[in-house]
PDB file of C-alpha atoms in Angstrom:
ATOM      1  CA  SER A 280      -4.318 -43.023  45.619  1.00  0.00           C
ATOM      2  CA  SER A 281      -4.679 -40.289  48.204  1.00  0.00           C
ATOM      3  CA  SER A 282      -2.974 -40.915  51.505  1.00  0.00           C
ATOM      4  CA  SER A 283      -5.437 -38.985  53.669  1.00  0.00           C
ATOM      5  CA  SER A 284      -8.717 -37.122  53.504  1.00  0.00           C
ATOM      6  CA  SER A 285      -9.501 -33.563  54.482  1.00  0.00           C
ATOM      7  CA  SER A 286     -11.148 -32.898  57.805  1.00  0.00           C
ATOM      8  CA  SER A 287     -13.898 -30.896  56.116  1.00  0.00           C
ATOM      9  CA  SER A 288     -14.679 -31.297  52.480  1.00  0.00           C
ATOM     10  CA  SER A 289     -17.102 -30.915  49.635  1.00  0.00           C
ATOM     11  CA  SER A 290     -16.778 -32.403  46.210  1.00  0.00           C
ATOM     12  CA  SER A 291     -17.754 -30.819  42.959  1.00  0.00           C
ATOM     13  CA  SER A 292     -16.663 -31.405  39.420  1.00  0.00           C
ATOM     14  CA  SER A 293     -17.927 -30.588  35.969  1.00  0.00           C
ATOM     15  CA  SER A 294     -17.079 -32.033  32.600  1.00  0.00           C
ATOM     16  CA  SER A 295     -18.512 -32.296  29.137  1.00  0.00           C
ATOM     17  CA  SER A 296     -20.505 -35.280  30.304  1.00  0.00           C
ATOM     18  CA  SER A 297     -21.393 -34.730  33.948  1.00  0.00           C
ATOM     19  CA  SER A 298     -21.502 -32.321  36.866  1.00  0.00           C
ATOM     20  CA  SER A 299     -22.141 -32.635  40.572  1.00  0.00           C
ATOM     21  CA  SER A 300     -21.914 -30.567  43.725  1.00  0.00           C
ATOM     22  CA  SER A 301     -22.399 -30.734  47.457  1.00  0.00           C
ATOM     23  CA  SER A 302     -22.066 -28.169  50.184  1.00  0.00           C
ATOM     24  CA  SER A 303     -19.138 -28.040  52.549  1.00  0.00           C
ATOM     25  CA  SER A 304     -19.596 -28.531  56.249  1.00  0.00           C
ATOM     26  CA  SER A 305     -18.602 -25.618  58.413  1.00  0.00           C
ATOM     27  CA  SER A 306     -15.457 -25.707  60.507  1.00  0.00           C
ATOM     28  CA  SER A 307     -14.990 -24.243  63.944  1.00  0.00           C
ATOM     29  CA  SER A 308     -11.336 -23.609  63.206  1.00  0.00           C
ATOM     30  CA  SER A 309     -10.151 -20.368  61.671  1.00  0.00           C
ATOM     31  CA  ALA A 310      -7.679 -22.308  59.522  1.00  0.00           C
ATOM     32  CA  PRO A 311      -8.547 -22.400  55.819  1.00  0.00           C
ATOM     33  CA  LEU A 312      -9.160 -25.864  54.389  1.00  0.00           C
ATOM     34  CA  VAL A 313      -8.701 -27.304  50.939  1.00  0.00           C
ATOM     35  CA  THR A 314     -11.653 -29.386  49.893  1.00  0.00           C
ATOM     36  CA  SER A 315     -11.316 -32.232  47.451  1.00  0.00           C
ATOM     37  CA  ALA A 316     -13.155 -33.075  44.265  1.00  0.00           C
ATOM     38  CA  SER A 317     -13.224 -36.254  42.242  1.00  0.00           C
ATOM     39  CA  GLU A 318     -11.946 -36.425  38.700  1.00  0.00           C
ATOM     40  CA  PRO A 319     -14.524 -35.695  35.987  1.00  0.00           C
ATOM     41  CA  ALA A 320     -15.593 -38.548  33.743  1.00  0.00           C
ATOM     42  CA  LEU A 321     -13.382 -38.460  30.670  1.00  0.00           C
ATOM     43  CA  LEU A 322     -13.505 -39.809  27.174  1.00  0.00           C
ATOM     44  CA  THR A 323     -10.730 -42.268  26.391  1.00  0.00           C
ATOM     45  CA  PRO A 324      -7.585 -40.395  25.323  1.00  0.00           C
ATOM     46  CA  ALA A 325      -6.288 -41.111  21.842  1.00  0.00           C
ATOM     47  CA  GLY A 326      -2.667 -41.527  20.852  1.00  0.00           C
ATOM     48  CA  ARG A 327       0.377 -41.584  23.090  1.00  0.00           C
ATOM     49  CA  VAL A 328       1.210 -39.493  26.116  1.00  0.00           C
ATOM     50  CA  PRO A 329       2.897 -36.312  24.833  1.00  0.00           C
ATOM     51  CA  ARG A 330       6.488 -35.695  25.925  1.00  0.00           C
ATOM     52  CA  THR A 331       5.629 -32.078  26.767  1.00  0.00           C
ATOM     53  CA  ILE A 332       2.464 -30.149  27.609  1.00  0.00           C
ATOM     54  CA  LYS A 333       1.633 -26.444  27.637  1.00  0.00           C
ATOM     55  CA  ILE A 334       0.003 -25.133  30.815  1.00  0.00           C
ATOM     56  CA  ALA A 335      -1.653 -21.718  30.581  1.00  0.00           C
ATOM     57  CA  SER A 336      -3.574 -19.146  32.608  1.00  0.00           C
ATOM     58  CA  TRP A 337      -6.178 -16.769  31.213  1.00  0.00           C
ATOM     59  CA  ASN A 338      -8.585 -14.192  32.629  1.00  0.00           C
ATOM     60  CA  LEU A 339     -11.620 -14.312  30.324  1.00  0.00           C
ATOM     61  CA  LYS A 340     -13.178 -11.005  31.353  1.00  0.00           C
ATOM     62  CA  ASN A 341     -16.646 -11.914  32.562  1.00  0.00           C
ATOM     63  CA  LEU A 342     -17.433 -14.631  30.044  1.00  0.00           C
ATOM     64  CA  THR A 343     -21.211 -15.127  30.200  1.00  0.00           C
ATOM     65  CA  LEU A 344     -23.941 -16.851  28.191  1.00  0.00           C
ATOM     66  CA  LYS A 345     -24.873 -13.404  26.855  1.00  0.00           C
ATOM     67  CA  THR A 346     -21.543 -13.331  25.051  1.00  0.00           C
ATOM     68  CA  ASP A 347     -21.693 -13.058  21.268  1.00  0.00           C
ATOM     69  CA  LYS A 348     -21.325 -16.433  19.515  1.00  0.00           C
ATOM     70  CA  ARG A 349     -18.271 -15.173  17.650  1.00  0.00           C
ATOM     71  CA  ARG A 350     -16.537 -14.461  20.940  1.00  0.00           C
ATOM     72  CA  PHE A 351     -17.007 -18.070  22.012  1.00  0.00           C
ATOM     73  CA  SER A 352     -15.344 -19.242  18.804  1.00  0.00           C
ATOM     74  CA  ARG A 353     -12.410 -16.855  19.241  1.00  0.00           C
ATOM     75  CA  VAL A 354     -11.909 -17.907  22.859  1.00  0.00           C
ATOM     76  CA  ALA A 355     -12.101 -21.588  21.904  1.00  0.00           C
ATOM     77  CA  ILE A 356      -9.448 -21.124  19.228  1.00  0.00           C
ATOM     78  CA  CYS A 357      -7.115 -19.537  21.796  1.00  0.00           C
ATOM     79  CA  ILE A 358      -7.666 -22.205  24.451  1.00  0.00           C
ATOM     80  CA  ALA A 359      -7.001 -24.958  21.900  1.00  0.00           C
ATOM     81  CA  CYS A 360      -3.416 -23.691  21.577  1.00  0.00           C
ATOM     82  CA  PHE A 361      -2.638 -25.277  24.961  1.00  0.00           C
ATOM     83  CA  ASP A 362      -3.072 -28.567  26.818  1.00  0.00           C
ATOM     84  CA  LEU A 363      -4.373 -27.290  30.163  1.00  0.00           C
ATOM     85  CA  VAL A 364      -5.692 -23.819  31.008  1.00  0.00           C
ATOM     86  CA  ALA A 365      -6.523 -22.239  34.368  1.00  0.00           C
ATOM     87  CA  ILE A 366      -9.338 -19.775  33.697  1.00  0.00           C
ATOM     88  CA  GLN A 367     -10.576 -16.858  35.779  1.00  0.00           C
ATOM     89  CA  GLU A 368     -13.758 -14.745  35.472  1.00  0.00           C
ATOM     90  CA  VAL A 369     -16.195 -17.406  34.306  1.00  0.00           C
ATOM     91  CA  LYS A 370     -19.724 -16.346  35.230  1.00  0.00           C
ATOM     92  CA  SER A 371     -21.453 -19.730  34.930  1.00  0.00           C
ATOM     93  CA  LEU A 372     -20.539 -23.345  34.243  1.00  0.00           C
ATOM     94  CA  GLU A 373     -22.900 -23.350  31.256  1.00  0.00           C
ATOM     95  CA  VAL A 374     -20.398 -20.997  29.645  1.00  0.00           C
ATOM     96  CA  ILE A 375     -17.708 -23.697  29.629  1.00  0.00           C
ATOM     97  CA  GLN A 376     -20.097 -26.261  28.171  1.00  0.00           C
ATOM     98  CA  ARG A 377     -20.927 -23.696  25.491  1.00  0.00           C
ATOM     99  CA  LEU A 378     -17.221 -23.440  24.661  1.00  0.00           C
ATOM    100  CA  ILE A 379     -16.903 -27.207  24.380  1.00  0.00           C
ATOM    101  CA  ASP A 380     -20.000 -27.346  22.150  1.00  0.00           C
ATOM    102  CA  ASP A 381     -18.871 -24.416  19.981  1.00  0.00           C
ATOM    103  CA  PRO A 382     -19.391 -25.054  16.238  1.00  0.00           C
ATOM    104  CA  SER A 383     -15.669 -24.523  15.671  1.00  0.00           C
ATOM    105  CA  GLN A 384     -15.204 -27.899  17.466  1.00  0.00           C
ATOM    106  CA  GLU A 385     -11.829 -26.643  18.693  1.00  0.00           C
ATOM    107  CA  LEU A 386     -12.609 -27.971  22.198  1.00  0.00           C
ATOM    108  CA  LYS A 387     -14.686 -31.004  21.235  1.00  0.00           C
ATOM    109  CA  ARG A 388     -12.301 -33.362  23.025  1.00  0.00           C
ATOM    110  CA  TRP A 389     -11.729 -31.221  26.103  1.00  0.00           C
ATOM    111  CA  THR A 390     -13.091 -31.523  29.617  1.00  0.00           C
ATOM    112  CA  PHE A 391     -13.078 -29.324  32.701  1.00  0.00           C
ATOM    113  CA  ALA A 392     -13.283 -29.072  36.477  1.00  0.00           C
ATOM    114  CA  ALA A 393     -14.773 -25.995  38.138  1.00  0.00           C
ATOM    115  CA  SER A 394     -14.631 -24.600  41.637  1.00  0.00           C
ATOM    116  CA  GLU A 395     -17.457 -26.017  43.744  1.00  0.00           C
ATOM    117  CA  ARG A 396     -18.963 -22.563  44.137  1.00  0.00           C
ATOM    118  CA  PRO A 397     -18.486 -19.084  42.698  1.00  0.00           C
ATOM    119  CA  VAL A 398     -16.068 -16.779  44.513  1.00  0.00           C
ATOM    120  CA  GLY A 399     -16.186 -13.028  45.060  1.00  0.00           C
ATOM    121  CA  THR A 400     -18.652 -10.626  46.638  1.00  0.00           C
ATOM    122  CA  GLY A 401     -22.043  -9.162  45.746  1.00  0.00           C
ATOM    123  CA  THR A 402     -22.691  -9.233  42.035  1.00  0.00           C
ATOM    124  CA  HIS A 403     -18.979  -9.734  41.274  1.00  0.00           C
ATOM    125  CA  LEU A 404     -19.016 -13.520  41.434  1.00  0.00           C
ATOM    126  CA  GLU A 405     -16.999 -15.861  39.236  1.00  0.00           C
ATOM    127  CA  TYR A 406     -15.988 -19.492  38.923  1.00  0.00           C
ATOM    128  CA  TYR A 407     -12.463 -20.758  38.546  1.00  0.00           C
ATOM    129  CA  VAL A 408     -12.174 -23.443  35.861  1.00  0.00           C
ATOM    130  CA  TYR A 409      -9.437 -25.828  34.783  1.00  0.00           C
ATOM    131  CA  MET A 410      -9.867 -27.008  31.187  1.00  0.00           C
ATOM    132  CA  TRP A 411      -7.693 -29.656  29.597  1.00  0.00           C
ATOM    133  CA  LYS A 412      -7.312 -31.612  26.393  1.00  0.00           C
ATOM    134  CA  ILE A 413      -8.388 -35.236  26.779  1.00  0.00           C
ATOM    135  CA  ASP A 414      -5.905 -36.469  24.187  1.00  0.00           C
ATOM    136  CA  SER A 415      -3.042 -34.949  26.187  1.00  0.00           C
ATOM    137  CA  HIS A 416      -3.599 -37.809  28.672  1.00  0.00           C
ATOM    138  CA  ILE A 417      -3.932 -35.381  31.583  1.00  0.00           C
ATOM    139  CA  ARG A 418      -5.737 -36.685  34.678  1.00  0.00           C
ATOM    140  CA  MET A 419      -7.005 -34.599  37.553  1.00  0.00           C
ATOM    141  CA  LEU A 420      -6.395 -36.393  40.864  1.00  0.00           C
ATOM    142  CA  HIS A 421      -8.328 -34.013  43.122  1.00  0.00           C
ATOM    143  CA  SER A 422      -9.253 -30.351  43.455  1.00  0.00           C
ATOM    144  CA  GLY A 423     -10.932 -27.853  45.738  1.00  0.00           C
ATOM    145  CA  LEU A 424     -11.269 -24.248  46.774  1.00  0.00           C
ATOM    146  CA  LEU A 425      -9.168 -22.969  49.635  1.00  0.00           C
ATOM    147  CA  GLN A 426     -11.662 -22.346  52.418  1.00  0.00           C
ATOM    148  CA  ASP A 427     -10.854 -19.003  53.950  1.00  0.00           C
ATOM    149  CA  PRO A 428     -12.980 -18.259  57.030  1.00  0.00           C
ATOM    150  CA  SER A 429     -10.631 -15.436  58.023  1.00  0.00           C
ATOM    151  CA  SER A 430     -11.276 -13.757  54.649  1.00  0.00           C
ATOM    152  CA  HIS A 431      -7.668 -13.371  53.584  1.00  0.00           C
ATOM    153  CA  PHE A 432      -8.921 -13.465  49.996  1.00  0.00           C
ATOM    154  CA  VAL A 433     -11.924 -11.926  48.272  1.00  0.00           C
ATOM    155  CA  ARG A 434     -11.649 -14.851  45.816  1.00  0.00           C
ATOM    156  CA  PRO A 435      -9.939 -17.813  47.544  1.00  0.00           C
ATOM    157  CA  PRO A 436      -7.570 -19.824  45.308  1.00  0.00           C
ATOM    158  CA  PHE A 437      -8.642 -22.981  43.483  1.00  0.00           C
ATOM    159  CA  ILE A 438      -6.138 -25.812  43.979  1.00  0.00           C
ATOM    160  CA  ALA A 439      -5.878 -29.009  41.934  1.00  0.00           C
ATOM    161  CA  THR A 440      -3.406 -31.851  41.426  1.00  0.00           C
ATOM    162  CA  PHE A 441      -2.876 -33.379  37.977  1.00  0.00           C
ATOM    163  CA  LYS A 442      -0.829 -36.117  36.385  1.00  0.00           C
ATOM    164  CA  CYS A 443       0.396 -36.660  32.827  1.00  0.00           C
ATOM    165  CA  GLY A 444       2.923 -39.363  32.029  1.00  0.00           C
ATOM    166  CA  VAL A 445       5.125 -39.660  35.120  1.00  0.00           C
ATOM    167  CA  PHE A 446       4.830 -35.949  35.941  1.00  0.00           C
ATOM    168  CA  ASP A 447       2.374 -35.002  38.673  1.00  0.00           C
ATOM    169  CA  TRP A 448       1.947 -31.436  39.863  1.00  0.00           C
ATOM    170  CA  THR A 449      -0.304 -29.111  41.854  1.00  0.00           C
ATOM    171  CA  LEU A 450      -1.777 -25.928  40.403  1.00  0.00           C
ATOM    172  CA  ILE A 451      -2.902 -22.996  42.537  1.00  0.00           C
ATOM    173  CA  THR A 452      -4.865 -20.469  40.524  1.00  0.00           C
ATOM    174  CA  VAL A 453      -6.152 -17.180  41.900  1.00  0.00           C
ATOM    175  CA  HIS A 454      -7.690 -13.892  40.796  1.00  0.00           C
ATOM    176  CA  VAL A 455      -6.248 -11.367  43.228  1.00  0.00           C
ATOM    177  CA  VAL A 456      -8.575  -8.516  44.110  1.00  0.00           C
ATOM    178  CA  TYR A 457      -7.772  -5.172  42.474  1.00  0.00           C
ATOM    179  CA  GLY A 458      -9.540  -3.258  45.232  1.00  0.00           C
ATOM    180  CA  THR A 459      -9.718   0.447  45.846  1.00  0.00           C
ATOM    181  CA  ASN A 460      -6.043   0.770  46.722  1.00  0.00           C
ATOM    182  CA  ALA A 461      -2.750  -1.082  46.311  1.00  0.00           C
ATOM    183  CA  ALA A 462      -2.723  -2.221  49.951  1.00  0.00           C
ATOM    184  CA  GLU A 463      -5.661  -4.584  49.352  1.00  0.00           C
ATOM    185  CA  ARG A 464      -3.999  -6.530  46.559  1.00  0.00           C
ATOM    186  CA  THR A 465      -0.625  -6.400  48.317  1.00  0.00           C
ATOM    187  CA  ARG A 466      -2.101  -8.216  51.316  1.00  0.00           C
ATOM    188  CA  GLU A 467      -3.503 -10.967  49.110  1.00  0.00           C
ATOM    189  CA  VAL A 468      -0.235 -11.426  47.197  1.00  0.00           C
ATOM    190  CA  GLN A 469       1.668 -11.708  50.466  1.00  0.00           C
ATOM    191  CA  GLN A 470      -0.803 -14.323  51.711  1.00  0.00           C
ATOM    192  CA  LEU A 471      -0.133 -16.490  48.645  1.00  0.00           C
ATOM    193  CA  ALA A 472       3.306 -17.413  49.986  1.00  0.00           C
ATOM    194  CA  LYS A 473       1.638 -18.899  53.035  1.00  0.00           C
ATOM    195  CA  VAL A 474      -0.819 -20.844  50.886  1.00  0.00           C
ATOM    196  CA  VAL A 475       2.046 -22.301  48.843  1.00  0.00           C
ATOM    197  CA  LYS A 476       4.095 -23.130  51.937  1.00  0.00           C
ATOM    198  CA  GLU A 477       1.245 -24.893  53.687  1.00  0.00           C
ATOM    199  CA  THR A 478       0.228 -26.719  50.509  1.00  0.00           C
ATOM    200  CA  LEU A 479       3.756 -28.135  50.303  1.00  0.00           C
ATOM    201  CA  ARG A 480       3.822 -28.975  53.995  1.00  0.00           C
ATOM    202  CA  LYS A 481       0.497 -30.776  54.010  1.00  0.00           C
ATOM    203  CA  ASN A 482       1.241 -32.677  50.799  1.00  0.00           C
ATOM    204  CA  LYS A 483       4.858 -33.704  51.357  1.00  0.00           C
ATOM    205  CA  SER A 484       4.857 -36.215  48.509  1.00  0.00           C
ATOM    206  CA  GLU A 485       4.194 -33.444  45.947  1.00  0.00           C
ATOM    207  CA  LYS A 486       6.915 -30.833  45.446  1.00  0.00           C
ATOM    208  CA  ASP A 487       5.875 -29.591  41.993  1.00  0.00           C
ATOM    209  CA  VAL A 488       3.640 -26.604  42.671  1.00  0.00           C
ATOM    210  CA  LEU A 489       2.752 -23.926  40.111  1.00  0.00           C
ATOM    211  CA  LEU A 490       1.071 -20.682  41.134  1.00  0.00           C
ATOM    212  CA  LEU A 491      -0.697 -19.032  38.213  1.00  0.00           C
ATOM    213  CA  GLY A 492      -3.435 -16.522  37.572  1.00  0.00           C
ATOM    214  CA  ASP A 493      -4.303 -12.840  37.430  1.00  0.00           C
ATOM    215  CA  PHE A 494      -2.413 -11.266  40.331  1.00  0.00           C
ATOM    216  CA  ASN A 495      -3.228  -7.619  39.564  1.00  0.00           C
ATOM    217  CA  SER A 496       0.365  -6.903  40.584  1.00  0.00           C
ATOM    218  CA  PRO A 497       3.621  -6.945  38.602  1.00  0.00           C
ATOM    219  CA  PRO A 498       6.192  -9.610  39.526  1.00  0.00           C
ATOM    220  CA  ASN A 499       8.735  -7.027  40.700  1.00  0.00           C
ATOM    221  CA  HIS A 500       6.458  -5.778  43.493  1.00  0.00           C
ATOM    222  CA  GLU A 501       7.894  -6.181  46.985  1.00  0.00           C
ATOM    223  CA  ALA A 502       4.809  -8.188  48.004  1.00  0.00           C
ATOM    224  CA  TRP A 503       6.326 -11.215  46.243  1.00  0.00           C
ATOM    225  CA  LYS A 504       9.385 -11.370  48.521  1.00  0.00           C
ATOM    226  CA  ASP A 505       7.886 -14.018  50.810  1.00  0.00           C
ATOM    227  CA  LEU A 506       7.216 -16.324  47.871  1.00  0.00           C
ATOM    228  CA  GLN A 507      10.697 -15.729  46.509  1.00  0.00           C
ATOM    229  CA  MET A 508      12.097 -16.696  49.895  1.00  0.00           C
ATOM    230  CA  LEU A 509      10.514 -20.128  49.334  1.00  0.00           C
ATOM    231  CA  GLY A 510      12.620 -20.497  46.167  1.00  0.00           C
ATOM    232  CA  PHE A 511       9.894 -19.547  43.693  1.00  0.00           C
ATOM    233  CA  THR A 512      10.511 -17.406  40.640  1.00  0.00           C
ATOM    234  CA  ASN A 513       8.226 -15.908  38.009  1.00  0.00           C
ATOM    235  CA  ILE A 514       8.452 -17.051  34.402  1.00  0.00           C
ATOM    236  CA  PHE A 515       7.583 -13.645  32.942  1.00  0.00           C
ATOM    237  CA  PHE A 516       9.390 -10.433  33.826  1.00  0.00           C
ATOM    238  CA  GLY A 517       8.295  -6.814  33.583  1.00  0.00           C
ATOM    239  CA  ASP A 518      10.986  -5.857  31.080  1.00  0.00           C
ATOM    240  CA  GLN A 519       9.659  -8.354  28.540  1.00  0.00           C
ATOM    241  CA  ARG A 520       5.993  -8.159  27.562  1.00  0.00           C
ATOM    242  CA  VAL A 521       2.657  -7.275  29.135  1.00  0.00           C
ATOM    243  CA  SER A 522      -0.385  -9.480  29.734  1.00  0.00           C
ATOM    244  CA  THR A 523      -3.211  -6.931  29.705  1.00  0.00           C
ATOM    245  CA  ILE A 524      -4.647  -5.407  26.539  1.00  0.00           C
ATOM    246  CA  ALA A 525      -4.041  -1.686  25.959  1.00  0.00           C
ATOM    247  CA  ILE A 526      -3.418   0.762  23.138  1.00  0.00           C
ATOM    248  CA  ASN A 527       0.088   0.356  21.687  1.00  0.00           C
ATOM    249  CA  ASP A 528       0.388  -2.771  23.845  1.00  0.00           C
ATOM    250  CA  ALA A 529       1.218  -0.545  26.825  1.00  0.00           C
ATOM    251  CA  GLY A 530      -0.558  -2.691  29.413  1.00  0.00           C
ATOM    252  CA  HIS A 531       0.603  -4.386  32.616  1.00  0.00           C
ATOM    253  CA  LEU A 532       2.213  -7.698  33.495  1.00  0.00           C
ATOM    254  CA  TYR A 533      -0.469  -8.861  35.933  1.00  0.00           C
ATOM    255  CA  ASP A 534      -0.732 -12.483  34.761  1.00  0.00           C
ATOM    256  CA  ASN A 535       2.108 -14.866  35.498  1.00  0.00           C
ATOM    257  CA  ILE A 536       3.247 -18.371  36.381  1.00  0.00           C
ATOM    258  CA  TRP A 537       5.439 -18.977  39.440  1.00  0.00           C
ATOM    259  CA  TYR A 538       7.450 -22.156  40.014  1.00  0.00           C
ATOM    260  CA  ASN A 539      10.394 -23.443  42.031  1.00  0.00           C
ATOM    261  CA  PRO A 540      13.396 -24.256  39.785  1.00  0.00           C
ATOM    262  CA  ALA A 541      14.869 -26.496  42.507  1.00  0.00           C
ATOM    263  CA  THR A 542      11.898 -28.884  42.360  1.00  0.00           C
ATOM    264  CA  THR A 543      10.319 -28.345  38.925  1.00  0.00           C
ATOM    265  CA  GLY A 544      13.332 -27.128  36.955  1.00  0.00           C
ATOM    266  CA  ARG A 545      13.796 -30.466  35.184  1.00  0.00           C
ATOM    267  CA  ASN A 546      10.186 -30.377  33.999  1.00  0.00           C
ATOM    268  CA  PHE A 547      10.101 -26.781  32.797  1.00  0.00           C
ATOM    269  CA  THR A 548      11.517 -26.839  29.260  1.00  0.00           C
ATOM    270  CA  GLY A 549      12.266 -23.105  29.172  1.00  0.00           C
ATOM    271  CA  ASN A 550       9.630 -22.564  26.492  1.00  0.00           C
ATOM    272  CA  SER A 551       6.976 -20.045  27.500  1.00  0.00           C
ATOM    273  CA  GLY A 552       5.058 -17.136  26.114  1.00  0.00           C
ATOM    274  CA  ILE A 553       2.300 -14.564  26.289  1.00  0.00           C
ATOM    275  CA  LYS A 554      -0.162 -15.143  23.469  1.00  0.00           C
ATOM    276  CA  ASN A 555      -0.118 -12.221  21.055  1.00  0.00           C
ATOM    277  CA  LEU A 556      -3.831 -11.585  20.570  1.00  0.00           C
ATOM    278  CA  PHE A 557      -3.125  -8.481  18.476  1.00  0.00           C
ATOM    279  CA  GLN A 558      -1.352 -10.632  15.909  1.00  0.00           C
ATOM    280  CA  MET A 559      -3.721 -13.572  16.217  1.00  0.00           C
ATOM    281  CA  PHE A 560      -6.773 -11.460  15.372  1.00  0.00           C
ATOM    282  CA  SER A 561      -5.032  -8.893  13.123  1.00  0.00           C
ATOM    283  CA  ILE A 562      -5.598  -5.954  15.475  1.00  0.00           C
ATOM    284  CA  ILE A 563      -3.824  -2.637  14.902  1.00  0.00           C
ATOM    285  CA  GLN A 564      -2.332  -1.801  18.312  1.00  0.00           C
ATOM    286  CA  SER A 565      -2.505   1.962  17.802  1.00  0.00           C
ATOM    287  CA  ASP A 566      -6.187   1.931  16.795  1.00  0.00           C
ATOM    288  CA  ALA A 567      -8.289   2.663  19.896  1.00  0.00           C
ATOM    289  CA  GLY A 568     -11.439   1.292  18.306  1.00  0.00           C
ATOM    290  CA  GLU A 569      -9.835  -2.010  17.341  1.00  0.00           C
ATOM    291  CA  VAL A 570      -8.285  -2.385  20.792  1.00  0.00           C
ATOM    292  CA  ARG A 571     -11.686  -1.808  22.432  1.00  0.00           C
ATOM    293  CA  ALA A 572     -13.184  -4.425  20.111  1.00  0.00           C
ATOM    294  CA  LEU A 573     -10.480  -6.927  21.053  1.00  0.00           C
ATOM    295  CA  LYS A 574     -11.270  -6.435  24.739  1.00  0.00           C
ATOM    296  CA  ALA A 575     -14.988  -6.866  24.131  1.00  0.00           C
ATOM    297  CA  ASN A 576     -14.799  -9.710  21.617  1.00  0.00           C
ATOM    298  CA  VAL A 577     -12.029 -11.804  23.187  1.00  0.00           C
ATOM    299  CA  SER A 578     -10.639 -10.555  26.541  1.00  0.00           C
ATOM    300  CA  ASP A 579      -8.745  -7.705  28.157  1.00  0.00           C
ATOM    301  CA  HIS A 580      -6.024 -10.194  29.165  1.00  0.00           C
ATOM    302  CA  LYS A 581      -3.679 -12.376  27.123  1.00  0.00           C
ATOM    303  CA  PRO A 582      -3.104 -16.039  27.951  1.00  0.00           C
ATOM    304  CA  VAL A 583       0.280 -16.768  29.559  1.00  0.00           C
ATOM    305  CA  TRP A 584       1.766 -20.250  29.157  1.00  0.00           C
ATOM    306  CA  ALA A 585       4.753 -22.439  29.916  1.00  0.00           C
ATOM    307  CA  GLU A 586       5.814 -25.862  28.661  1.00  0.00           C
ATOM    308  CA  PHE A 587       6.636 -28.818  30.909  1.00  0.00           C
ATOM    309  CA  ARG A 588       8.056 -32.295  30.333  1.00  0.00           C
ATOM    310  CA  THR A 589       5.891 -35.269  31.262  1.00  0.00           C
ATOM    311  CA  ASP A 590       8.628 -37.917  31.161  1.00  0.00           C
ATOM    312  CA  VAL A 591      10.484 -36.873  34.339  1.00  0.00           C
ATOM    313  CA  ASP A 592       9.369 -36.437  37.931  1.00  0.00           C
ATOM    314  CA  GLU A 593      11.346 -36.399  41.152  1.00  0.00           C
ATOM    315  CA  ASP A 594       8.397 -36.843  43.529  1.00  0.00           C
ATOM    316  CA  PRO A 595       7.564 -40.158  45.248  1.00  0.00           C
ATOM    317  CA  ASP A 596       4.753 -42.034  43.511  1.00  0.00           C
ATOM    318  CA  SER A 597       2.032 -41.167  46.015  1.00  0.00           C
ATOM    319  CA  TYR A 598      -0.477 -38.361  46.228  1.00  0.00           C
ATOM    320  CA  GLY A 599      -1.559 -36.898  49.554  1.00  0.00           C
ATOM    321  CA  ARG A 600      -4.741 -34.877  49.645  1.00  0.00           C
ATOM    322  CA  LEU A 601      -4.438 -31.190  50.307  1.00  0.00           C
ATOM    323  CA  HIS A 602      -6.052 -30.424  53.633  1.00  0.00           C
ATOM    324  CA  ASN A 603      -5.945 -28.270  56.718  1.00  0.00           C
ATOM    325  CA  ILE A 604      -4.180 -25.372  55.027  1.00  0.00           C
ATOM    326  CA  LYS A 605      -3.653 -22.840  57.814  1.00  0.00           C
TER     327      LYS A 605
END
């Protein structure tokens, strides 16, 4: 059970069976807050708790209800490769329900939790969504958007705490602004270190924090130094593969997963990857037309994933709510 409640909160959750929302009260403080959300209603998990789970992040490139039915099926097939996925660029919550109801039935026994409101500016609004497999025995303990009255972020991060087996962990997912120049995204990346630090400070019982998403910056950029000073390291490096789709697979490594080996090293199995969508959908990398079709019919980003053990955890068995993030 949670040890404390946030000083200003709103709750919102969505699943294959229910959804609810309420507006957040305003705060006179300039400090960002993390609001909480209750766990969605779940079907009863089948089978035993898995010894390991795959956690992924994927930018779905403006997934909307206008999307071709075949794209929904392709996306569902990709998501089903994992146990829990942090998703960016979802235009409406009906889109996620459409994925779950897809005729492929790949996500029939999945559920989800969405940010309590869309983030972004003007017409460029999107929801963050966490989707997870019910039969992986994953439970969401609480979640909420980082309230950001000082506007450090164009799209404030979506933070959630989960548990599977004895392993409990906090995910921070974000879609960093690309902006009109590098300085804009650099400022947001630098601010992420502060979000992680304050998340750890305000939730002392939870040391397993994963930062994942579309950062629009490579992991070797100097903007990451503050996060590295906290002991965090990226799972994917620039000399390996890329996470954006481009001709001849000459894209960028913008998507990543960051973790602290000192606190989560026993859980991370060392298995990780960037899903090869070219191979999965038989796309010729040098064919410009086929590459354009892949971007339009699936996404212009590849899912990135890492595997974690559920049978070990070094945290105390208590879960403090995330609140008053400064």
